[in-house]
Short mmCIF file of C-alpha atoms in Angstrom, two decimals:
data_model
loop_
_atom_site.label_atom_id
_atom_site.label_comp_id
_atom_site.label_asym_id
_atom_site.label_seq_id
_atom_site.Cartn_x
_atom_site.Cartn_y
_atom_site.Cartn_z
CA MET A 1 193.27 98.07 191.05
CA ARG A 2 192.58 95.68 193.52
CA LYS A 3 193.10 95.83 196.63
CA VAL A 4 194.78 92.76 197.97
CA ALA A 5 197.01 92.13 201.54
CA ILE A 6 198.31 88.82 201.82
CA PHE A 7 199.13 87.26 205.06
CA MET A 8 202.19 85.08 206.41
CA SER A 9 203.60 83.83 209.43
CA ASP A 10 205.59 81.80 212.40
CA PHE A 11 208.59 81.56 209.74
CA HIS A 12 210.63 81.01 212.98
CA LEU A 13 213.62 82.16 211.24
CA GLY A 14 216.81 81.23 213.20
CA GLN A 15 220.52 80.17 212.95
CA LYS A 16 220.34 77.70 210.54
CA ASP A 17 220.96 75.14 213.90
CA ARG A 18 219.74 72.10 214.60
CA MET A 19 216.73 74.49 216.22
CA GLU A 20 215.90 75.67 212.98
CA GLU A 21 213.05 74.53 210.82
CA PHE A 22 212.82 76.36 208.02
CA ARG A 23 215.12 75.91 205.29
CA ALA A 24 213.06 77.51 202.36
CA ASP A 25 214.91 80.81 201.61
CA GLU A 26 215.31 80.16 197.98
CA GLU A 27 211.56 78.91 197.74
CA PHE A 28 210.53 82.33 200.41
CA ALA A 29 212.37 84.54 197.28
CA GLU A 30 210.57 82.26 194.50
CA LEU A 31 206.93 82.99 196.00
CA LEU A 32 207.12 86.47 196.84
CA GLY A 33 208.23 87.06 192.51
CA ARG A 34 205.69 85.24 191.38
CA LEU A 35 202.92 87.31 193.86
CA SER A 36 204.80 90.35 192.88
CA LEU A 37 203.95 89.59 189.00
CA LYS A 38 200.77 88.54 190.23
CA HIS A 39 199.66 91.53 191.72
CA ALA A 40 201.90 94.01 190.10
CA ASP A 41 198.80 95.97 189.02
CA ASP A 42 197.05 96.05 192.79
CA GLN A 43 197.51 97.45 195.86
CA VAL A 44 199.30 95.52 198.23
CA ASP A 45 199.96 94.67 201.23
CA LEU A 46 202.29 92.00 202.72
CA ILE A 47 201.26 91.06 206.51
CA LEU A 48 203.93 89.56 208.37
CA LEU A 49 201.85 88.35 211.61
CA GLY A 50 204.56 87.22 214.18
CA ASP A 51 207.45 85.31 214.79
CA VAL A 52 209.08 85.26 211.12
CA LEU A 53 212.11 85.93 213.74
CA ASP A 54 212.47 82.93 216.39
CA LEU A 55 214.82 85.20 218.83
CA TRP A 56 214.11 82.24 221.71
CA THR A 57 215.96 79.86 220.22
CA THR A 58 218.75 82.41 218.72
CA ILE A 59 222.12 81.51 220.85
CA THR A 60 224.65 84.82 220.26
CA ASP A 61 226.28 83.51 224.69
CA PRO A 62 228.88 80.30 223.71
CA ASP A 63 227.32 79.58 226.98
CA GLU A 64 224.46 79.63 226.47
CA VAL A 65 221.98 76.61 225.68
CA ASN A 66 218.75 76.30 223.45
CA PRO A 67 215.85 76.36 225.70
CA ARG A 68 213.74 72.69 225.46
CA SER A 69 210.25 74.61 226.13
CA SER A 70 208.56 78.36 226.63
CA ALA A 71 209.94 78.13 230.23
CA ASP A 72 212.80 78.62 229.80
CA VAL A 73 213.79 81.02 227.67
CA GLN A 74 215.23 83.76 228.98
CA PHE A 75 212.96 87.05 227.88
CA ALA A 76 215.29 89.98 227.99
CA PHE A 77 212.31 92.35 227.60
CA PRO A 78 209.96 93.47 229.31
CA ALA A 79 212.71 95.44 230.93
CA LYS A 80 211.24 99.11 231.93
CA PRO A 81 212.63 102.26 229.71
CA GLY A 82 215.60 104.08 231.81
CA SER A 83 215.82 101.39 233.61
CA PRO A 84 219.17 99.23 234.18
CA GLU A 85 218.17 95.79 232.51
CA PHE A 86 216.71 98.05 229.23
CA GLY A 87 220.26 98.79 227.96
CA ARG A 88 221.35 95.19 228.53
CA ALA A 89 218.06 94.02 227.02
CA THR A 90 218.45 95.94 223.62
CA ALA A 91 221.67 94.61 223.13
CA GLU A 92 220.47 91.06 223.69
CA GLU A 93 217.46 91.36 221.55
CA MET A 94 219.45 93.46 218.75
CA ALA A 95 222.42 90.81 218.68
CA ARG A 96 219.62 87.50 218.61
CA ALA A 97 218.15 89.71 215.61
CA VAL A 98 221.06 90.49 213.72
CA ALA A 99 222.47 86.92 214.22
CA VAL A 100 219.35 85.53 212.68
CA MET A 101 219.07 87.76 209.80
CA ASP A 102 222.80 87.21 208.80
CA ARG A 103 222.21 84.05 208.55
CA HIS A 104 218.40 84.39 206.00
CA PRO A 105 219.84 87.56 203.36
CA LYS A 106 218.35 86.53 200.65
CA PHE A 107 214.64 86.03 202.39
CA PHE A 108 215.28 90.05 203.56
CA GLU A 109 215.99 90.60 200.22
CA ALA A 110 213.72 89.16 198.95
CA LEU A 111 210.88 91.19 201.59
CA GLY A 112 212.67 94.39 199.85
CA LEU A 113 212.11 93.28 196.27
CA PHE A 114 208.70 92.72 196.69
CA ALA A 115 207.78 95.98 198.59
CA THR A 116 209.81 98.04 196.21
CA PHE A 117 208.68 95.95 193.14
CA ALA A 118 205.53 98.52 191.94
CA ALA A 119 203.67 101.45 193.87
CA ARG A 120 201.26 101.00 195.90
CA ARG A 121 203.26 98.45 197.66
CA ARG A 122 203.81 97.99 201.85
CA VAL A 123 205.00 95.29 204.08
CA LEU A 124 203.60 95.17 207.40
CA TYR A 125 205.83 93.07 210.10
CA ILE A 126 203.65 92.40 213.77
CA PRO A 127 205.74 91.17 216.12
CA GLY A 128 204.40 88.04 217.68
CA ASN A 129 205.91 86.04 221.09
CA HIS A 130 208.60 85.08 219.37
CA ASP A 131 210.08 87.85 218.01
CA HIS A 132 207.99 90.41 220.19
CA SER A 133 211.66 92.57 221.12
CA LEU A 134 210.47 94.12 217.51
CA VAL A 135 208.36 97.17 218.61
CA HIS A 136 211.80 98.53 219.54
CA PRO A 137 212.58 101.52 217.52
CA ASP A 138 216.22 100.52 217.25
CA LEU A 139 215.37 96.83 215.84
CA GLN A 140 213.12 97.96 213.94
CA ALA A 141 215.18 100.20 211.96
CA GLU A 142 217.98 97.07 211.93
CA VAL A 143 215.02 95.28 210.16
CA ARG A 144 214.48 97.99 208.01
CA LYS A 145 217.74 98.36 206.90
CA ARG A 146 218.38 94.98 205.44
CA ILE A 147 214.58 94.50 204.00
CA LEU A 148 215.59 98.09 202.07
CA SER A 149 219.20 97.15 201.64
CA ASP A 150 221.61 98.84 199.46
CA ASP A 151 221.82 95.88 197.22
CA VAL A 152 217.55 96.16 196.57
CA ARG A 153 218.14 100.41 195.79
CA ARG A 154 220.64 99.76 193.57
CA ILE A 155 218.55 96.27 192.05
CA ARG A 156 215.98 98.30 191.48
CA ASN A 157 217.82 102.14 191.01
CA PHE A 158 216.54 103.90 194.17
CA ALA A 159 218.89 106.55 194.49
CA PRO A 160 221.05 105.89 197.70
CA ALA A 161 219.36 108.57 199.53
CA ALA A 162 215.63 107.82 198.33
CA ASN A 163 213.22 107.32 201.90
CA LEU A 164 211.65 103.95 201.71
CA ASP A 165 210.13 104.15 204.97
CA ALA A 166 206.99 104.26 204.35
CA LEU A 167 206.44 100.42 202.52
CA LEU A 168 207.75 98.96 205.96
CA ASP A 169 205.72 99.42 209.21
CA PHE A 170 205.55 97.31 212.63
CA PRO A 171 201.83 97.95 213.87
CA ASN A 172 200.99 96.01 217.00
CA TYR A 173 197.95 94.56 214.49
CA TYR A 174 196.52 94.83 210.86
CA TYR A 175 193.08 96.71 210.24
CA ASP A 176 191.85 97.53 206.88
CA PRO A 177 187.90 98.47 206.63
CA ASP A 178 188.14 98.50 202.84
CA LEU A 179 188.55 95.01 202.68
CA LEU A 180 185.76 93.55 204.43
CA LYS A 181 186.72 94.80 207.90
CA VAL A 182 189.64 92.65 207.67
CA TYR A 183 191.44 92.03 210.98
CA ALA A 184 194.12 90.43 212.34
CA GLU A 185 196.96 90.23 215.18
CA HIS A 186 199.41 87.60 215.91
CA GLY A 187 197.19 86.48 219.05
CA ASN A 188 199.91 87.07 221.87
CA GLN A 189 198.91 89.21 223.89
CA LEU A 190 197.85 87.95 227.05
CA ALA A 191 201.80 85.50 227.24
CA PHE A 192 204.26 87.51 229.55
CA ALA A 193 206.30 88.96 227.00
CA GLY A 194 203.31 90.12 224.51
CA SER A 195 203.35 92.59 227.48
CA PHE A 196 206.49 94.54 226.20
CA ARG A 197 204.34 95.06 223.33
CA TYR A 198 201.88 96.85 224.36
CA GLY A 199 203.28 98.88 228.17
CA ALA A 200 207.06 98.85 228.35
CA LEU A 201 207.82 102.02 225.48
CA ASP A 202 205.05 104.36 226.24
#
């Protein structure tokens, strides 16, 4: 048995509107299926290295317009926990994340099928700057629900109450000393939004 790390990033999933460039849900599912078979006997970490969701270009308010540059992005976060803005910010970011995931069910099902294909699998989602609000536990729970969905559990014959949380985690970076000291992060720590990752929920 080998230990394998597979890195993927910057899908920038959106609402399947004019702002989105990703159109390869079926191809992504096929790729993960092939990787599952290739590494069936290995210990595998699939690392999603940020910007899987593009919440910057996601619109939930019909009066809102897509930003033309990062200077026009209305960041819901950072917002201090306990502040009046925090609840509103969480709700706004949740609505954006749900809007994206609703339009890419095949993508998230493929992640779930990959994670549950064999023992010794993990999916590690490291937030980037376009999906930085996924450091919030409520948003993580929603992503976890989409990836480890009831359909995935049914396909893999897991009991509905089976605890699969260990298969999916949301670290700030990836480090594995067993893999020649591999270290990876999205690289946006100094960005305005990136500051939320390291301070606002402490």
